[in-house]
CSV table of N, CA and C and ligand atoms in Angstrom, one decimal:
chain,number,residue,atom,x,y,z
A,1033,MET,N,14.3,-2.1,40.7
A,1033,MET,CA,15.2,-1.5,39.4
A,1033,MET,C,15.3,-0.2,39.6
A,1034,ASN,N,16.6,-0.3,39.2
A,1034,ASN,CA,16.9,1.6,38.8
A,1034,ASN,C,17.1,1.7,37.1
A,1035,LYS,N,16.9,3.1,37.1
A,1035,LYS,CA,17.0,3.5,35.7
A,1035,LYS,C,17.9,3.0,34.8
A,1036,LYS,N,19.4,2.7,35.2
A,1036,LYS,CA,20.2,2.0,34.4
A,1036,LYS,C,19.8,0.7,33.8
A,1037,LYS,N,19.3,-0.1,34.8
A,1037,LYS,CA,18.9,-1.2,34.4
A,1037,LYS,C,17.5,-1.5,33.3
A,1038,ILE,N,17.0,-0.4,33.7
A,1038,ILE,CA,15.4,-0.1,33.1
A,1038,ILE,C,16.3,0.1,31.4
A,1039,PHE,N,17.1,0.8,31.1
A,1039,PHE,CA,17.4,1.3,30.0
A,1039,PHE,C,18.4,0.2,29.1
A,1040,ILE,N,19.0,-0.6,29.9
A,1040,ILE,CA,19.9,-1.6,29.4
A,1040,ILE,C,18.9,-2.6,28.9
A,1041,GLY,N,17.6,-2.7,30.0
A,1041,GLY,CA,16.7,-3.7,29.4
A,1041,GLY,C,16.0,-3.4,28.3
A,1042,ILE,N,15.7,-1.9,28.0
A,1042,ILE,CA,15.1,-1.9,26.8
A,1042,ILE,C,16.0,-2.2,25.3
A,1043,GLY,N,17.6,-1.6,25.7
A,1043,GLY,CA,18.4,-1.8,24.8
A,1043,GLY,C,18.4,-3.3,24.1
A,1044,VAL,N,18.7,-4.0,25.4
A,1044,VAL,CA,18.6,-5.7,25.0
A,1044,VAL,C,17.5,-6.0,24.1
A,1045,LEU,N,16.1,-5.7,24.8
A,1045,LEU,CA,14.7,-6.2,24.1
A,1045,LEU,C,14.9,-5.4,22.5
A,1046,LEU,N,15.4,-4.3,22.4
A,1046,LEU,CA,15.4,-3.6,20.7
A,1046,LEU,C,16.3,-4.6,19.9
A,1047,ILE,N,17.8,-5.1,20.5
A,1047,ILE,CA,18.6,-5.8,19.8
A,1047,ILE,C,18.1,-7.1,19.5
A,1048,VAL,N,17.4,-7.7,20.4
A,1048,VAL,CA,16.8,-9.1,20.2
A,1048,VAL,C,15.8,-8.8,19.0
A,1049,MET,N,14.7,-7.8,19.4
A,1049,MET,CA,14.1,-7.9,18.2
A,1049,MET,C,14.3,-7.5,16.7
A,1050,GLN,N,15.5,-7.5,16.4
A,1050,GLN,CA,15.9,-7.4,15.0
A,1050,GLN,C,16.5,-8.7,14.4
A,1051,PHE,N,16.7,-9.4,15.6
A,1051,PHE,CA,16.7,-11.2,14.9
A,1051,PHE,C,15.6,-11.7,14.3
A,1052,PHE,N,14.0,-10.7,14.4
A,1052,PHE,CA,12.7,-10.9,13.7
A,1052,PHE,C,12.5,-10.5,12.7
A,1053,GLN,N,13.2,-10.6,11.6
A,1053,GLN,CA,12.6,-10.1,10.5
A,1053,GLN,C,11.3,-10.4,9.8
A,1054,ILE,N,10.8,-9.1,9.2
A,1054,ILE,CA,9.5,-9.3,8.6
A,1054,ILE,C,9.8,-10.5,7.1
A,1055,ASP,N,8.8,-11.1,6.7
A,1055,ASP,CA,8.4,-12.0,5.8
A,1055,ASP,C,8.7,-11.0,4.4
A,1056,LYS,N,9.2,-11.0,3.9
A,1056,LYS,CA,9.4,-9.9,2.5
A,1056,LYS,C,9.9,-10.8,1.0
A,1057,SER,N,10.0,-12.2,1.5
A,1057,SER,CA,10.2,-13.1,0.5
A,1057,SER,C,9.0,-12.6,-0.7
A,1058,PRO,N,9.4,-12.6,-2.2
A,1058,PRO,CA,8.6,-12.1,-3.4
A,1058,PRO,C,7.7,-13.0,-3.5
A,1059,ILE,N,6.4,-12.4,-3.5
A,1059,ILE,CA,5.2,-13.4,-4.1
A,1059,ILE,C,5.2,-13.3,-5.9
A,1060,ALA,N,5.0,-14.2,-6.1
A,1060,ALA,CA,5.2,-14.6,-7.8
A,1060,ALA,C,3.6,-13.9,-8.2
A,1061,VAL,N,3.7,-12.8,-9.2
A,1061,VAL,CA,2.6,-12.3,-9.9
A,1061,VAL,C,2.3,-12.7,-11.1
A,1062,ASP,N,0.9,-13.1,-10.9
A,1062,ASP,CA,0.8,-13.7,-12.7
A,1062,ASP,C,0.0,-12.6,-13.4
A,1063,GLU,N,0.8,-12.3,-14.6
A,1063,GLU,CA,0.2,-11.5,-15.0
A,1063,GLU,C,-1.2,-11.3,-15.6
A,1064,LYS,N,-1.8,-12.4,-15.9
A,1064,LYS,CA,-3.0,-12.6,-16.5
A,1064,LYS,C,-3.9,-12.2,-15.5
A,1065,MET,N,-3.7,-12.1,-14.0
A,1065,MET,CA,-4.3,-11.9,-13.2
A,1065,MET,C,-4.5,-10.0,-12.5
A,1066,THR,N,-3.4,-9.4,-13.1
A,1066,THR,CA,-3.5,-8.2,-12.6
A,1066,THR,C,-4.5,-7.0,-12.9
A,1067,PHE,N,-4.4,-6.0,-12.3
A,1067,PHE,CA,-5.2,-4.9,-12.5
A,1067,PHE,C,-4.7,-4.3,-13.9
A,1068,ALA,N,-3.8,-4.3,-13.8
A,1068,ALA,CA,-2.9,-3.4,-15.5
A,1068,ALA,C,-3.6,-4.4,-16.7
A,1069,THR,N,-3.9,-5.8,-16.5
A,1069,THR,CA,-4.2,-6.8,-17.7
A,1069,THR,C,-5.7,-6.8,-17.7
A,1070,THR,N,-6.4,-6.8,-16.6
A,1070,THR,CA,-7.6,-6.9,-17.1
A,1070,THR,C,-8.3,-5.4,-17.2
A,1071,GLU,N,-8.1,-4.2,-16.6
A,1071,GLU,CA,-8.5,-2.8,-16.6
A,1071,GLU,C,-7.8,-2.2,-17.7
A,1072,GLN,N,-6.8,-2.4,-18.1
A,1072,GLN,CA,-5.9,-2.1,-19.5
A,1072,GLN,C,-5.9,-0.3,-18.9
A,1073,PRO,N,-5.5,0.2,-17.9
A,1073,PRO,CA,-5.6,1.6,-18.0
A,1073,PRO,C,-4.4,2.2,-18.5
A,1074,PRO,N,-4.4,3.7,-18.8
A,1074,PRO,CA,-3.5,4.3,-19.8
A,1074,PRO,C,-2.5,4.4,-18.7
A,1075,LYS,N,-1.3,4.5,-19.6
A,1075,LYS,CA,0.2,4.3,-19.3
A,1075,LYS,C,0.2,5.4,-17.9
A,1076,ASP,N,-0.1,6.5,-18.1
A,1076,ASP,CA,0.3,7.5,-17.0
A,1076,ASP,C,-0.6,7.2,-15.8
A,1077,VAL,N,-2.1,6.7,-15.8
A,1077,VAL,CA,-2.8,6.6,-14.7
A,1077,VAL,C,-2.4,4.9,-14.1
A,1078,LEU,N,-1.5,4.3,-14.5
A,1078,LEU,CA,-1.1,2.9,-13.9
A,1078,LEU,C,0.1,3.3,-13.4
A,1079,ALA,N,1.0,3.9,-13.8
A,1079,ALA,CA,2.3,4.6,-13.4
A,1079,ALA,C,1.7,5.3,-12.0
A,1080,GLN,N,0.9,6.2,-12.1
A,1080,GLN,CA,0.5,6.7,-10.6
A,1080,GLN,C,0.3,6.1,-9.9
A,1081,LEU,N,-0.8,5.0,-10.2
A,1081,LEU,CA,-1.1,3.8,-9.1
A,1081,LEU,C,-0.1,3.2,-8.6
A,1082,LYS,N,0.7,2.7,-9.1
A,1082,LYS,CA,1.8,2.2,-9.1
A,1082,LYS,C,2.5,2.6,-7.7
A,1083,SER,N,2.9,4.6,-8.0
A,1083,SER,CA,3.5,4.9,-7.4
A,1083,SER,C,2.9,5.1,-5.6
A,1084,SER,N,1.7,5.0,-6.0
A,1084,SER,CA,0.9,5.8,-4.9
A,1084,SER,C,0.4,4.8,-4.0
A,1085,CYS,N,-0.3,3.5,-4.7
A,1085,CYS,CA,-1.0,2.7,-3.7
A,1085,CYS,C,-0.4,1.0,-3.7
A,1086,TYR,N,0.8,0.8,-4.5
A,1086,TYR,CA,1.2,-0.5,-4.9
A,1086,TYR,C,2.3,-1.1,-3.7
A,1087,ASP,N,2.5,-0.1,-3.0
A,1087,ASP,CA,3.3,-0.7,-1.9
A,1087,ASP,C,2.8,-1.8,-0.8
A,1088,CYS,N,1.3,-0.8,-1.0
A,1088,CYS,CA,0.5,-1.5,0.2
A,1088,CYS,C,-0.7,-2.4,-0.2
A,1089,HIS,N,-1.1,-1.5,-1.5
A,1089,HIS,CA,-1.9,-3.1,-2.0
A,1089,HIS,C,-1.5,-3.4,-3.0
A,1090,SER,N,-0.9,-4.2,-3.2
A,1090,SER,CA,-0.3,-5.4,-4.2
A,1090,SER,C,0.7,-6.3,-3.8
A,1091,ASN,N,0.9,-7.3,-4.5
A,1091,ASN,CA,2.4,-8.2,-4.2
A,1091,ASN,C,3.8,-7.6,-4.9
A,1092,GLU,N,3.5,-6.3,-5.2
A,1092,GLU,CA,5.0,-6.0,-5.7
A,1092,GLU,C,5.3,-4.8,-4.4
A,1093,THR,N,5.3,-5.4,-3.3
A,1093,THR,CA,5.8,-4.1,-2.5
A,1093,THR,C,7.1,-3.9,-2.6
A,1094,LYS,N,7.7,-2.5,-2.1
A,1094,LYS,CA,9.3,-2.3,-2.4
A,1094,LYS,C,9.4,-1.9,-1.0
A,1095,TYR,N,10.4,-2.5,-0.3
A,1095,TYR,CA,10.8,-2.5,0.9
A,1095,TYR,C,12.0,-1.4,1.5
A,1096,PRO,N,11.4,-0.3,2.0
A,1096,PRO,CA,12.5,0.8,2.1
A,1096,PRO,C,13.2,0.1,3.2
A,1097,TRP,N,15.0,0.9,3.7
A,1097,TRP,CA,15.1,0.2,4.5
A,1097,TRP,C,14.8,0.0,6.0
A,1098,TYR,N,13.7,1.3,6.5
A,1098,TYR,CA,13.1,1.0,7.8
A,1098,TYR,C,12.5,0.3,8.2
A,1099,THR,N,12.2,-0.6,6.7
A,1099,THR,CA,11.5,-2.2,7.0
A,1099,THR,C,12.2,-3.5,7.4
A,1100,TYR,N,13.5,-3.0,7.6
A,1100,TYR,CA,14.3,-3.8,8.3
A,1100,TYR,C,14.5,-3.7,9.5
A,1101,VAL,N,13.6,-2.5,10.2
A,1101,VAL,CA,13.9,-2.0,11.7
A,1101,VAL,C,12.9,-2.5,12.5
A,1102,ALA,N,13.0,-3.2,13.1
A,1102,ALA,CA,11.9,-3.6,14.5
A,1102,ALA,C,11.8,-2.5,15.7
A,1103,PRO,N,10.8,-2.2,15.9
A,1103,PRO,CA,9.4,-2.8,15.9
A,1103,PRO,C,8.8,-2.0,14.7
A,1104,VAL,N,9.4,-1.2,14.0
A,1104,VAL,CA,8.6,-0.2,13.0
A,1104,VAL,C,8.1,-1.4,11.9
A,1105,SER,N,9.2,-2.6,11.2
A,1105,SER,CA,8.8,-3.5,10.6
A,1105,SER,C,7.6,-4.1,11.1
A,1106,PHE,N,7.1,-4.8,12.7
A,1106,PHE,CA,5.9,-5.2,12.7
A,1106,PHE,C,4.8,-4.3,12.3
A,1107,TRP,N,5.1,-3.3,12.6
A,1107,TRP,CA,3.9,-2.1,12.4
A,1107,TRP,C,3.3,-2.2,11.0
A,1108,ILE,N,4.6,-2.1,9.9
A,1108,ILE,CA,4.4,-2.0,8.7
A,1108,ILE,C,3.9,-3.2,8.2
A,1109,ARG,N,4.4,-4.2,8.4
A,1109,ARG,CA,3.9,-5.7,8.1
A,1109,ARG,C,2.2,-5.7,8.1
A,1110,GLY,N,1.9,-5.4,9.3
A,1110,GLY,CA,0.5,-5.5,9.6
A,1110,GLY,C,-0.3,-4.6,8.7
A,1111,HIS,N,-0.2,-3.5,8.5
A,1111,HIS,CA,-0.6,-2.5,7.6
A,1111,HIS,C,-0.4,-3.0,6.0
A,1112,ILE,N,0.5,-4.0,5.8
A,1112,ILE,CA,0.3,-4.1,4.2
A,1112,ILE,C,-0.8,-5.7,4.5
A,1113,LYS,N,-0.5,-6.3,5.3
A,1113,LYS,CA,-1.5,-7.4,5.4
A,1113,LYS,C,-2.9,-6.9,5.4
A,1114,HIS,N,-2.9,-6.0,6.1
A,1114,HIS,CA,-4.5,-5.3,6.3
A,1114,HIS,C,-5.1,-5.0,4.8
A,1115,ALA,N,-3.8,-4.1,4.1
A,1115,ALA,CA,-4.3,-3.3,2.8
A,1115,ALA,C,-4.8,-4.6,1.5
A,1116,ARG,N,-3.9,-5.2,1.9
A,1116,ARG,CA,-3.8,-6.4,0.9
A,1116,ARG,C,-4.8,-6.9,0.8
A,1117,LYS,N,-5.5,-7.6,1.9
A,1117,LYS,CA,-6.8,-8.1,2.1
A,1117,LYS,C,-7.5,-7.5,1.5
A,1118,ALA,N,-8.2,-6.0,1.9
A,1118,ALA,CA,-8.9,-5.3,1.5
A,1118,ALA,C,-8.9,-5.0,0.0
A,1119,LEU,N,-7.8,-5.2,-0.6
A,1119,LEU,CA,-7.4,-4.7,-1.8
A,1119,LEU,C,-6.3,-4.8,-2.7
A,1120,ASN,N,-6.4,-5.8,-3.8
A,1120,ASN,CA,-5.0,-6.2,-3.9
A,1120,ASN,C,-4.6,-6.1,-5.7
A,1121,PHE,N,-4.4,-5.4,-6.0
A,1121,PHE,CA,-3.9,-4.8,-7.6
A,1121,PHE,C,-3.2,-6.0,-8.1
A,1122,SER,N,-2.5,-7.2,-7.7
A,1122,SER,CA,-2.0,-8.0,-8.1
A,1122,SER,C,-2.7,-9.6,-8.2
A,1123,THR,N,-4.1,-9.3,-7.5
A,1123,THR,CA,-4.8,-10.6,-8.1
A,1123,THR,C,-6.3,-9.9,-8.5
A,1124,TRP,N,-6.0,-8.9,-9.2
A,1124,TRP,CA,-7.4,-8.1,-9.5
A,1124,TRP,C,-8.8,-9.0,-10.2
A,1125,ALA,N,-8.2,-9.9,-10.9
A,1125,ALA,CA,-9.2,-10.5,-11.6
A,1125,ALA,C,-9.8,-12.1,-10.7
A,1126,ALA,N,-9.3,-12.1,-9.8
A,1126,ALA,CA,-10.0,-13.0,-8.6
A,1126,ALA,C,-11.1,-12.2,-8.1
A,1127,MET,N,-11.3,-11.2,-8.5
A,1127,MET,CA,-12.9,-10.8,-7.9
A,1127,MET,C,-13.7,-10.7,-9.2
A,1128,SER,N,-15.1,-10.8,-9.2
A,1128,SER,CA,-16.0,-11.0,-10.0
A,1128,SER,C,-16.1,-9.5,-10.6
A,1129,GLU,N,-16.9,-9.3,-11.7
A,1129,GLU,CA,-16.9,-8.0,-12.4
A,1129,GLU,C,-17.7,-7.2,-11.8
A,1130,GLU,N,-18.5,-7.3,-10.7
A,1130,GLU,CA,-19.6,-6.5,-10.2
A,1130,GLU,C,-18.3,-5.8,-8.9
A,1131,ASP,N,-17.7,-6.6,-8.4
A,1131,ASP,CA,-16.5,-6.5,-7.3
A,1131,ASP,C,-15.4,-5.5,-7.7
A,1132,ARG,N,-15.2,-5.8,-9.0
A,1132,ARG,CA,-14.2,-5.0,-9.5
A,1132,ARG,C,-14.8,-3.5,-9.9
A,1133,LYS,N,-16.1,-3.6,-10.4
A,1133,LYS,CA,-16.5,-2.3,-10.3
A,1133,LYS,C,-16.7,-1.2,-9.1
A,1134,HIS,N,-17.1,-2.2,-8.4
A,1134,HIS,CA,-17.3,-1.8,-6.9
A,1134,HIS,C,-15.8,-1.2,-6.2
A,1135,ALA,N,-14.9,-1.8,-6.4
A,1135,ALA,CA,-13.4,-1.3,-6.2
A,1135,ALA,C,-13.1,-0.3,-6.8
A,1136,LEU,N,-13.2,-0.1,-8.0
A,1136,LEU,CA,-12.9,1.1,-9.1
A,1136,LEU,C,-13.5,2.4,-8.2
A,1137,HIS,N,-14.7,2.3,-8.0
A,1137,HIS,CA,-15.8,3.4,-7.4
A,1137,HIS,C,-14.9,3.6,-6.0
A,1138,GLU,N,-14.6,2.4,-5.5
A,1138,GLU,CA,-14.0,2.9,-3.9
A,1138,GLU,C,-12.5,3.3,-3.9
A,1139,CYS,N,-11.9,3.0,-4.9
A,1139,CYS,CA,-10.4,3.8,-5.0
A,1139,CYS,C,-10.7,5.2,-5.4
A,1140,ALA,N,-11.9,5.6,-6.5
A,1140,ALA,CA,-11.8,7.0,-6.9
A,1140,ALA,C,-12.6,7.6,-5.9
A,1141,GLU,N,-13.1,7.1,-4.8
A,1141,GLU,CA,-13.8,8.1,-3.7
A,1141,GLU,C,-12.6,8.1,-2.6
A,1142,LYS,N,-12.1,6.8,-2.3
A,1142,LYS,CA,-10.7,7.2,-1.2
A,1142,LYS,C,-9.8,8.2,-1.7
A,1143,ILE,N,-9.4,8.3,-3.2
A,1143,ILE,CA,-8.3,9.4,-3.7
A,1143,ILE,C,-9.2,10.8,-3.6
A,1144,GLU,N,-10.5,10.6,-4.0
A,1144,GLU,CA,-11.0,12.2,-4.2
A,1144,GLU,C,-11.1,12.9,-2.6
A,1145,ILE,N,-11.3,11.9,-1.8
A,1145,ILE,CA,-11.5,12.3,-0.3
A,1145,ILE,C,-10.5,12.6,0.4
A,1146,GLY,N,-9.0,12.3,0.0
A,1146,GLY,CA,-7.8,12.1,0.2
A,1146,GLY,C,-7.5,11.0,1.1
A,1147,HIS,N,-8.2,10.2,1.4
A,1147,HIS,CA,-7.9,9.0,2.2
A,1147,HIS,C,-6.7,8.1,1.8
A,1148,MET,N,-6.6,7.9,0.8
A,1148,MET,CA,-5.6,7.4,0.2
A,1148,MET,C,-4.7,7.8,-1.0
A,1149,PRO,N,-3.4,7.8,-1.1
A,1149,PRO,CA,-2.7,7.3,-0.2
A,1149,PRO,C,-2.5,7.8,1.1
A,1150,PRO,N,-2.7,7.1,2.3
A,1150,PRO,CA,-2.3,7.8,3.9
A,1150,PRO,C,-1.4,8.7,3.7
A,1151,LYS,N,-1.8,10.1,4.6
A,1151,LYS,CA,-1.0,10.9,4.7
A,1151,LYS,C,0.5,10.3,5.2
A,1152,GLY,N,0.8,9.7,6.3
A,1152,GLY,CA,2.0,9.5,6.7
A,1152,GLY,C,2.7,8.5,5.9
A,1153,TYR,N,2.4,8.2,4.6
A,1153,TYR,CA,2.9,7.2,3.7
A,1153,TYR,C,3.4,8.0,2.7
A,1154,TYR,N,2.5,9.2,2.2
A,1154,TYR,CA,3.2,10.0,1.2
A,1154,TYR,C,4.1,11.2,1.5
A,1155,ARG,N,4.2,11.0,3.1
A,1155,ARG,CA,5.6,11.8,3.7
A,1155,ARG,C,6.5,11.4,3.6
A,1156,MET,N,6.8,10.1,3.7
A,1156,MET,CA,7.9,9.5,3.2
A,1156,MET,C,8.2,9.1,1.7
A,1157,HIS,N,7.0,9.1,1.0
A,1157,HIS,CA,7.1,8.5,-0.4
A,1157,HIS,C,6.6,10.0,-1.6
A,1158,GLU,N,7.6,10.4,-2.0
A,1158,GLU,CA,7.1,11.7,-2.6
A,1158,GLU,C,6.2,11.7,-3.6
A,1159,ALA,N,6.6,10.5,-4.5
A,1159,ALA,CA,5.8,10.2,-5.4
A,1159,ALA,C,4.8,9.7,-5.3
A,1160,ALA,N,4.3,9.4,-4.3
A,1160,ALA,CA,2.7,9.0,-4.0
A,1160,ALA,C,1.9,9.6,-3.6
A,1161,TYR,N,2.5,11.2,-3.4
A,1161,TYR,CA,1.7,12.1,-3.3
A,1161,TYR,C,0.6,12.6,-4.2
A,1162,LEU,N,-0.5,12.7,-4.3
A,1162,LEU,CA,-1.4,13.3,-5.6
A,1162,LEU,C,-1.8,14.6,-5.2
A,1163,ASP,N,-1.0,15.5,-6.2
A,1163,ASP,CA,-1.4,16.9,-6.0
A,1163,ASP,C,-3.0,17.0,-7.1
A,1164,ASP,N,-3.2,18.2,-6.8
A,1164,ASP,CA,-4.5,18.4,-8.0
A,1164,ASP,C,-4.6,18.1,-9.1
A,1165,ALA,N,-4.0,17.9,-9.8
A,1165,ALA,CA,-3.9,17.4,-11.3
A,1165,ALA,C,-3.5,16.0,-11.3
A,1166,LYS,N,-2.8,15.6,-10.6
A,1166,LYS,CA,-2.5,13.9,-10.5
A,1166,LYS,C,-3.7,13.3,-10.0
A,1167,LYS,N,-4.6,13.9,-8.9
A,1167,LYS,CA,-5.6,13.1,-8.3
A,1167,LYS,C,-6.7,13.3,-9.2
A,1168,ALA,N,-6.9,14.4,-10.1
A,1168,ALA,CA,-7.8,14.7,-11.2
A,1168,ALA,C,-7.5,13.3,-12.3
A,1169,LEU,N,-6.4,13.4,-12.5
A,1169,LEU,CA,-6.1,12.0,-13.6
A,1169,LEU,C,-6.5,11.0,-13.3
A,1170,VAL,N,-6.0,10.6,-12.1
A,1170,VAL,CA,-6.3,9.1,-11.3
A,1170,VAL,C,-7.7,8.8,-11.6
A,1171,HIS,N,-8.1,9.9,-10.2
A,1171,HIS,CA,-9.8,9.6,-10.5
A,1171,HIS,C,-10.8,9.7,-11.3
A,1172,ASP,N,-10.6,10.6,-12.2
A,1172,ASP,CA,-11.3,10.5,-13.3
A,1172,ASP,C,-11.5,9.2,-14.1
A,1173,TRP,N,-10.6,8.7,-14.2
A,1173,TRP,CA,-10.2,7.4,-14.6
A,1173,TRP,C,-11.1,6.3,-14.2
A,1174,LEU,N,-10.7,6.3,-13.2
A,1174,LEU,CA,-11.3,5.2,-12.5
A,1174,LEU,C,-13.1,5.5,-11.9
A,1175,GLN,N,-13.1,6.6,-11.8
A,1175,GLN,CA,-14.8,7.0,-11.7
A,1175,GLN,C,-15.4,6.3,-13.1
A,1176,GLN,N,-15.1,6.7,-13.9
A,1176,GLN,CA,-15.4,6.6,-15.4
A,1176,GLN,C,-15.2,4.8,-15.7
A,1177,GLN,N,-14.4,4.4,-15.4
A,1177,GLN,CA,-14.1,2.6,-15.5
A,1177,GLN,C,-15.3,2.2,-14.5
A,1178,SER,N,-15.8,2.5,-13.5
A,1178,SER,CA,-16.6,2.0,-12.2
A,1178,SER,C,-17.8,2.3,-13.0
A,1179,ARG,N,-18.2,2.8,-14.0
A,1179,ARG,CA,-19.7,2.8,-14.2
A,1179,ARG,C,-20.5,1.3,-15.1
B,2172,HEC,C1,0.7,2.6,3.4
B,2172,HEC,C2,-0.3,2.3,3.0
B,2172,HEC,C3,-0.9,1.9,2.0
B,2172,HEC,C4,-1.4,3.1,0.6
B,2172,HEC,C5,-0.1,3.4,0.1
B,2172,HEC,C6,-2.5,2.7,0.4
B,2172,HEC,N1,-3.6,2.1,1.0
B,2172,HEC,FE1,-5.0,1.9,0.6
B,2172,HEC,N2,-5.5,1.0,2.4
B,2172,HEC,C7,-4.5,0.8,3.3
B,2172,HEC,C8,-5.0,0.1,4.6
B,2172,HEC,C9,-4.4,-0.7,5.5
B,2172,HEC,C10,-6.3,-0.1,4.1
B,2172,HEC,C11,-7.2,-0.9,5.0
B,2172,HEC,C12,-7.9,-0.4,6.4
B,2172,HEC,C13,-8.5,1.1,5.8
B,2172,HEC,O1,-9.6,1.0,5.1
B,2172,HEC,O2,-7.9,2.1,6.6
B,2172,HEC,C14,-6.6,0.4,2.9
B,2172,HEC,C15,-8.1,0.6,2.5
B,2172,HEC,C16,-8.2,0.8,1.4
B,2172,HEC,C17,-9.5,0.8,0.4
B,2172,HEC,C18,-10.9,0.3,1.2
B,2172,HEC,C19,-11.1,-1.1,0.6
B,2172,HEC,C20,-12.5,-1.0,1.4
B,2172,HEC,O3,-12.2,-2.4,2.2
B,2172,HEC,O4,-13.4,-1.6,0.9
B,2172,HEC,C21,-9.5,1.4,-1.0
B,2172,HEC,C22,-10.4,1.6,-1.8
B,2172,HEC,C23,-8.4,1.7,-1.0
B,2172,HEC,N3,-7.7,1.2,0.4
B,2172,HEC,C24,-7.6,2.4,-2.1
B,2172,HEC,C25,-6.1,2.7,-2.1
B,2172,HEC,C26,-5.8,3.4,-3.3
B,2172,HEC,C27,-6.9,3.7,-4.5
B,2172,HEC,C28,-4.3,3.9,-3.2
B,2172,HEC,C29,-3.3,4.9,-3.9
B,2172,HEC,C30,-3.6,5.9,-4.2
B,2172,HEC,C31,-4.5,3.5,-1.6
B,2172,HEC,N4,-4.9,2.6,-1.1
B,2172,HEC,C32,-3.0,3.8,-1.1
B,2172,HEC,C33,-3.4,1.2,3.1
B,2172,HEC,C34,-2.8,1.9,1.7
């Protein structure tokens, strides 16, 4: 095969991939089950968690344009699936009280050490970035609730 054929092959593959869009159909959110209803966080804490965590860890994901472009979309779909399985703010009340406390503690910890939100994410979502003041705000509340 010569180079030209390889490039055409890759091009065709990329075009064909676009026909396989990831499933973005909305998932019904039961307000009674959410983190907001269960834990009653202060407004500013909730707003920040929504900006920083909800695209991955909830059923209220907002999908930007590049989630329509394969193969990036395939990678993002996997990431969201993984994240929802680990922690889902939309179905928070499905956890036992003990598990909820543990989850609050885990969240506080991941934020404190800077593991969440992931670096690659807040590069694309400025509002998700936790500077020292925002970090302290959400971390301290989560930590307090986890006791
Ligand atoms: C871009 C997607 C994304 C965002 C945004 C994100 N996370 Fe995650 N998070 C993941 C993925 C994927 C995992 C599972 C794999 C892992 O542990 O790295 C995870 C794992 C976790 C876990 C570990 C759960 C367990 O299994 O114990 C916690 C806690 C967590 N995230 C909290 C947060 C918090 C709090 C925020 C917001 C401040 C946040 N995450 C933002 C993708 C994300």
